[in-house]
Amino acid sequence: KAAARPSRNTLHFLLFPVRLAGTSASVQAAPGFEVDTEENELVNPNFVNRNPRNMECLALAVKDRGWGTVWPTRQYWHRLRFERSQHHVSAFVEHSNGNVIVSASTREWAVKRHLYSTKDVMACENIGRVLAQRCLEAGISYMIFREIPWTFRSEAVQRFRNAMKEGGVVLSEPRRIYE
């Protein structure tokens, strides 16, 4: 006698097993178990700050204040510098230790290919836009901008400054907290 073939429904359940899920679940705490919160409030005495800019962002870092008669002042965390040469415009953000953090220049091909001239007023404005975007991407939104008074009045510097401000950068630093 021939073996009986399984029905189609039986094959389906053999090939695609069904998992039954519980419809309700209850969670109960173990009797006599309490959470110890004192352990969470302990602070390690050997704390290492992994973010060196954290104190600057909180306005608690020390500014170098001993150079009162020097111009430009050294009392800053980040300083915006703007330079124009005969053929190019460049701007960069400098940290108080002298390192350049972010820069933009018309010497860069990515900027240069969109400009008619690398030294005119519109080049200054576009460098301001590019640098503002790069500063915000780097997490720097506060910096000081001090320019020599007779160059500060020029249209190119004013357009650069306005482009930085419109880009979301604040051109002054918060006051230091002395507590």
PDB file of C-alpha atoms in Angstrom:
ATOM      1  CA  LYS A   1       0.000   0.000   0.000  1.00  0.00           C
ATOM      2  CA  ALA A   2       1.349   3.463  -0.885  1.00  0.00           C
ATOM      3  CA  ALA A   3       2.201   5.953   1.845  1.00  0.00           C
ATOM      4  CA  ALA A   4      -0.329   8.685   2.337  1.00  0.00           C
ATOM      5  CA  ARG A   5       0.795  12.124   1.207  1.00  0.00           C
ATOM      6  CA  PRO A   6       0.488  14.946   3.736  1.00  0.00           C
ATOM      7  CA  SER A   7      -2.095  17.566   2.960  1.00  0.00           C
ATOM      8  CA  ARG A   8      -1.200  21.008   1.715  1.00  0.00           C
ATOM      9  CA  ASN A   9      -1.966  22.665   5.092  1.00  0.00           C
ATOM     10  CA  THR A  10       0.306  20.216   6.893  1.00  0.00           C
ATOM     11  CA  LEU A  11       3.174  20.997   4.513  1.00  0.00           C
ATOM     12  CA  HIS A  12       2.667  24.702   5.075  1.00  0.00           C
ATOM     13  CA  PHE A  13       3.018  24.343   8.859  1.00  0.00           C
ATOM     14  CA  LEU A  14       6.053  22.100   8.469  1.00  0.00           C
ATOM     15  CA  LEU A  15       7.842  24.556   6.196  1.00  0.00           C
ATOM     16  CA  PHE A  16       6.771  27.766   7.985  1.00  0.00           C
ATOM     17  CA  PRO A  17       6.578  27.122  11.708  1.00  0.00           C
ATOM     18  CA  VAL A  18       4.395  29.484  13.686  1.00  0.00           C
ATOM     19  CA  ARG A  19       5.669  31.108  16.859  1.00  0.00           C
ATOM     20  CA  LEU A  20       3.068  31.777  19.441  1.00  0.00           C
ATOM     21  CA  ALA A  21       3.609  34.979  21.393  1.00  0.00           C
ATOM     22  CA  GLY A  22       2.248  35.620  24.843  1.00  0.00           C
ATOM     23  CA  THR A  23      -0.527  38.139  24.997  1.00  0.00           C
ATOM     24  CA  SER A  24       0.333  39.610  28.373  1.00  0.00           C
ATOM     25  CA  ALA A  25       3.403  40.012  30.510  1.00  0.00           C
ATOM     26  CA  SER A  26       3.881  41.229  34.016  1.00  0.00           C
ATOM     27  CA  VAL A  27       7.050  42.471  35.639  1.00  0.00           C
ATOM     28  CA  GLN A  28       7.479  42.276  39.353  1.00  0.00           C
ATOM     29  CA  ALA A  29      10.424  43.423  41.406  1.00  0.00           C
ATOM     30  CA  ALA A  30      12.084  40.904  43.620  1.00  0.00           C
ATOM     31  CA  PRO A  31      10.867  41.218  47.200  1.00  0.00           C
ATOM     32  CA  GLY A  32      13.273  43.109  49.478  1.00  0.00           C
ATOM     33  CA  PHE A  33      15.346  44.603  46.594  1.00  0.00           C
ATOM     34  CA  GLU A  34      16.140  48.353  46.731  1.00  0.00           C
ATOM     35  CA  VAL A  35      18.198  50.494  44.366  1.00  0.00           C
ATOM     36  CA  ASP A  36      21.304  52.077  45.909  1.00  0.00           C
ATOM     37  CA  THR A  37      21.493  55.670  44.579  1.00  0.00           C
ATOM     38  CA  GLU A  38      24.452  56.753  46.708  1.00  0.00           C
ATOM     39  CA  GLU A  39      26.787  54.837  44.441  1.00  0.00           C
ATOM     40  CA  ASN A  40      25.629  56.889  41.430  1.00  0.00           C
ATOM     41  CA  GLU A  41      26.431  60.188  43.123  1.00  0.00           C
ATOM     42  CA  LEU A  42      30.097  59.427  43.791  1.00  0.00           C
ATOM     43  CA  VAL A  43      32.576  61.381  41.640  1.00  0.00           C
ATOM     44  CA  ASN A  44      35.942  59.995  40.636  1.00  0.00           C
ATOM     45  CA  PRO A  45      38.684  62.172  42.218  1.00  0.00           C
ATOM     46  CA  ASN A  46      40.941  61.554  39.187  1.00  0.00           C
ATOM     47  CA  PHE A  47      38.660  63.162  36.588  1.00  0.00           C
ATOM     48  CA  VAL A  48      40.140  63.587  33.107  1.00  0.00           C
ATOM     49  CA  ASN A  49      38.475  66.099  30.791  1.00  0.00           C
ATOM     50  CA  ARG A  50      38.359  64.526  27.332  1.00  0.00           C
ATOM     51  CA  ASN A  51      37.021  67.676  25.666  1.00  0.00           C
ATOM     52  CA  PRO A  52      39.611  70.450  25.877  1.00  0.00           C
ATOM     53  CA  ARG A  53      37.134  73.058  24.559  1.00  0.00           C
ATOM     54  CA  ASN A  54      34.545  72.283  27.231  1.00  0.00           C
ATOM     55  CA  MET A  55      35.760  74.992  29.598  1.00  0.00           C
ATOM     56  CA  GLU A  56      35.758  77.545  26.773  1.00  0.00           C
ATOM     57  CA  CYS A  57      32.185  76.659  25.839  1.00  0.00           C
ATOM     58  CA  LEU A  58      31.136  77.100  29.464  1.00  0.00           C
ATOM     59  CA  ALA A  59      33.026  80.454  29.622  1.00  0.00           C
ATOM     60  CA  LEU A  60      35.157  79.144  32.492  1.00  0.00           C
ATOM     61  CA  ALA A  61      38.519  78.834  30.719  1.00  0.00           C
ATOM     62  CA  VAL A  62      41.278  81.314  31.462  1.00  0.00           C
ATOM     63  CA  LYS A  63      41.946  84.116  28.976  1.00  0.00           C
ATOM     64  CA  ASP A  64      45.431  85.589  28.703  1.00  0.00           C
ATOM     65  CA  ARG A  65      44.894  89.023  30.304  1.00  0.00           C
ATOM     66  CA  GLY A  66      48.468  90.198  30.838  1.00  0.00           C
ATOM     67  CA  TRP A  67      48.903  91.915  27.485  1.00  0.00           C
ATOM     68  CA  GLY A  68      46.832  95.071  28.001  1.00  0.00           C
ATOM     69  CA  THR A  69      49.037  97.401  25.947  1.00  0.00           C
ATOM     70  CA  VAL A  70      49.526  95.070  22.994  1.00  0.00           C
ATOM     71  CA  TRP A  71      47.415  95.414  19.863  1.00  0.00           C
ATOM     72  CA  PRO A  72      45.701  93.235  18.753  1.00  0.00           C
ATOM     73  CA  THR A  73      44.641  92.000  22.161  1.00  0.00           C
ATOM     74  CA  ARG A  74      45.403  88.460  23.268  1.00  0.00           C
ATOM     75  CA  GLN A  75      42.392  88.212  25.542  1.00  0.00           C
ATOM     76  CA  TYR A  76      40.360  85.721  23.508  1.00  0.00           C
ATOM     77  CA  TRP A  77      39.665  82.034  23.023  1.00  0.00           C
ATOM     78  CA  HIS A  78      39.078  82.244  19.275  1.00  0.00           C
ATOM     79  CA  ARG A  79      40.047  85.119  17.010  1.00  0.00           C
ATOM     80  CA  LEU A  80      38.893  85.719  13.449  1.00  0.00           C
ATOM     81  CA  ARG A  81      41.620  86.986  11.131  1.00  0.00           C
ATOM     82  CA  PHE A  82      41.013  88.394   7.676  1.00  0.00           C
ATOM     83  CA  GLU A  83      43.829  88.945   5.186  1.00  0.00           C
ATOM     84  CA  ARG A  84      43.828  90.410   1.698  1.00  0.00           C
ATOM     85  CA  SER A  85      46.804  90.156  -0.621  1.00  0.00           C
ATOM     86  CA  GLN A  86      47.254  91.401  -4.178  1.00  0.00           C
ATOM     87  CA  HIS A  87      45.682  88.295  -5.669  1.00  0.00           C
ATOM     88  CA  HIS A  88      43.776  86.428  -2.951  1.00  0.00           C
ATOM     89  CA  VAL A  89      41.560  86.749   0.113  1.00  0.00           C
ATOM     90  CA  SER A  90      41.933  84.445   3.101  1.00  0.00           C
ATOM     91  CA  ALA A  91      40.370  84.231   6.531  1.00  0.00           C
ATOM     92  CA  PHE A  92      40.958  81.883   9.419  1.00  0.00           C
ATOM     93  CA  VAL A  93      40.004  81.261  13.023  1.00  0.00           C
ATOM     94  CA  GLU A  94      42.931  81.150  15.400  1.00  0.00           C
ATOM     95  CA  HIS A  95      42.901  79.633  18.885  1.00  0.00           C
ATOM     96  CA  SER A  96      44.532  81.490  21.769  1.00  0.00           C
ATOM     97  CA  ASN A  97      47.467  79.058  21.691  1.00  0.00           C
ATOM     98  CA  GLY A  98      48.245  80.089  18.090  1.00  0.00           C
ATOM     99  CA  ASN A  99      46.849  77.098  16.208  1.00  0.00           C
ATOM    100  CA  VAL A 100      44.668  77.707  13.162  1.00  0.00           C
ATOM    101  CA  ILE A 101      41.409  75.810  13.630  1.00  0.00           C
ATOM    102  CA  VAL A 102      39.349  76.656  10.546  1.00  0.00           C
ATOM    103  CA  SER A 103      40.338  78.492   7.386  1.00  0.00           C
ATOM    104  CA  ALA A 104      38.955  79.524   4.007  1.00  0.00           C
ATOM    105  CA  SER A 105      40.754  81.112   1.103  1.00  0.00           C
ATOM    106  CA  THR A 106      40.300  81.969  -2.548  1.00  0.00           C
ATOM    107  CA  ARG A 107      43.394  79.835  -3.174  1.00  0.00           C
ATOM    108  CA  GLU A 108      41.196  76.747  -2.689  1.00  0.00           C
ATOM    109  CA  TRP A 109      39.966  75.413  -6.002  1.00  0.00           C
ATOM    110  CA  ALA A 110      36.526  74.584  -4.583  1.00  0.00           C
ATOM    111  CA  VAL A 111      36.014  78.287  -3.807  1.00  0.00           C
ATOM    112  CA  LYS A 112      38.021  79.758  -6.655  1.00  0.00           C
ATOM    113  CA  ARG A 113      36.050  78.067  -9.437  1.00  0.00           C
ATOM    114  CA  HIS A 114      32.822  79.835  -8.368  1.00  0.00           C
ATOM    115  CA  LEU A 115      34.329  83.349  -8.341  1.00  0.00           C
ATOM    116  CA  TYR A 116      34.865  85.830 -11.143  1.00  0.00           C
ATOM    117  CA  SER A 117      37.768  87.439  -9.293  1.00  0.00           C
ATOM    118  CA  THR A 118      39.713  86.171  -6.275  1.00  0.00           C
ATOM    119  CA  LYS A 119      40.342  89.610  -4.776  1.00  0.00           C
ATOM    120  CA  ASP A 120      37.207  91.740  -5.137  1.00  0.00           C
ATOM    121  CA  VAL A 121      34.432  92.578  -2.677  1.00  0.00           C
ATOM    122  CA  MET A 122      32.270  89.606  -3.664  1.00  0.00           C
ATOM    123  CA  ALA A 123      35.205  87.262  -3.040  1.00  0.00           C
ATOM    124  CA  CYS A 124      35.435  88.675   0.496  1.00  0.00           C
ATOM    125  CA  GLU A 125      31.723  88.141   1.054  1.00  0.00           C
ATOM    126  CA  ASN A 126      31.838  84.564  -0.243  1.00  0.00           C
ATOM    127  CA  ILE A 127      34.857  83.737   1.915  1.00  0.00           C
ATOM    128  CA  GLY A 128      32.796  84.995   4.865  1.00  0.00           C
ATOM    129  CA  ARG A 129      29.931  82.655   3.952  1.00  0.00           C
ATOM    130  CA  VAL A 130      32.217  79.645   3.512  1.00  0.00           C
ATOM    131  CA  LEU A 131      34.104  80.305   6.741  1.00  0.00           C
ATOM    132  CA  ALA A 132      30.880  80.800   8.708  1.00  0.00           C
ATOM    133  CA  GLN A 133      29.595  77.424   7.528  1.00  0.00           C
ATOM    134  CA  ARG A 134      32.887  75.718   8.375  1.00  0.00           C
ATOM    135  CA  CYS A 135      32.971  77.327  11.829  1.00  0.00           C
ATOM    136  CA  LEU A 136      29.484  76.113  12.661  1.00  0.00           C
ATOM    137  CA  GLU A 137      30.348  72.626  11.399  1.00  0.00           C
ATOM    138  CA  ALA A 138      33.411  72.646  13.674  1.00  0.00           C
ATOM    139  CA  GLY A 139      31.305  73.771  16.645  1.00  0.00           C
ATOM    140  CA  ILE A 140      32.741  77.265  16.942  1.00  0.00           C
ATOM    141  CA  SER A 141      30.062  79.915  17.095  1.00  0.00           C
ATOM    142  CA  TYR A 142      31.726  82.656  19.205  1.00  0.00           C
ATOM    143  CA  MET A 143      34.907  84.528  18.293  1.00  0.00           C
ATOM    144  CA  ILE A 144      36.278  88.043  18.347  1.00  0.00           C
ATOM    145  CA  PHE A 145      36.983  90.095  15.238  1.00  0.00           C
ATOM    146  CA  ARG A 146      39.253  93.088  15.663  1.00  0.00           C
ATOM    147  CA  GLU A 147      40.465  94.904  12.585  1.00  0.00           C
ATOM    148  CA  ILE A 148      42.584  98.031  12.175  1.00  0.00           C
ATOM    149  CA  PRO A 149      40.141 100.979  12.143  1.00  0.00           C
ATOM    150  CA  TRP A 150      41.061 102.319   8.694  1.00  0.00           C
ATOM    151  CA  THR A 151      40.741  98.876   7.100  1.00  0.00           C
ATOM    152  CA  PHE A 152      37.595  98.050   9.075  1.00  0.00           C
ATOM    153  CA  ARG A 153      35.724 100.821   7.276  1.00  0.00           C
ATOM    154  CA  SER A 154      36.348  99.328   3.828  1.00  0.00           C
ATOM    155  CA  GLU A 155      33.431  97.794   1.964  1.00  0.00           C
ATOM    156  CA  ALA A 156      35.181  94.435   1.569  1.00  0.00           C
ATOM    157  CA  VAL A 157      35.726  94.005   5.312  1.00  0.00           C
ATOM    158  CA  GLN A 158      32.161  95.099   6.071  1.00  0.00           C
ATOM    159  CA  ARG A 159      30.748  92.588   3.572  1.00  0.00           C
ATOM    160  CA  PHE A 160      32.952  89.840   5.045  1.00  0.00           C
ATOM    161  CA  ARG A 161      31.790  90.711   8.570  1.00  0.00           C
ATOM    162  CA  ASN A 162      28.114  90.782   7.561  1.00  0.00           C
ATOM    163  CA  ALA A 163      28.431  87.422   5.775  1.00  0.00           C
ATOM    164  CA  MET A 164      29.901  85.887   8.927  1.00  0.00           C
ATOM    165  CA  LYS A 165      27.081  87.301  11.067  1.00  0.00           C
ATOM    166  CA  GLU A 166      24.387  86.181   8.611  1.00  0.00           C
ATOM    167  CA  GLY A 167      25.980  82.734   8.590  1.00  0.00           C
ATOM    168  CA  GLY A 168      25.224  82.362  12.301  1.00  0.00           C
ATOM    169  CA  VAL A 169      28.568  83.243  13.887  1.00  0.00           C
ATOM    170  CA  VAL A 170      28.593  85.684  16.806  1.00  0.00           C
ATOM    171  CA  LEU A 171      31.548  88.053  16.498  1.00  0.00           C
ATOM    172  CA  SER A 172      32.045  88.532  20.219  1.00  0.00           C
ATOM    173  CA  GLU A 173      32.846  86.086  22.961  1.00  0.00           C
ATOM    174  CA  PRO A 174      30.799  85.596  26.124  1.00  0.00           C
ATOM    175  CA  ARG A 175      32.133  87.188  29.281  1.00  0.00           C
ATOM    176  CA  ARG A 176      34.324  84.932  31.350  1.00  0.00           C
ATOM    177  CA  ILE A 177      32.790  83.579  34.560  1.00  0.00           C
ATOM    178  CA  TYR A 178      35.176  84.042  37.501  1.00  0.00           C
ATOM    179  CA  GLU A 179      33.620  81.591  39.956  1.00  0.00           C
TER     180      GLU A 179
END
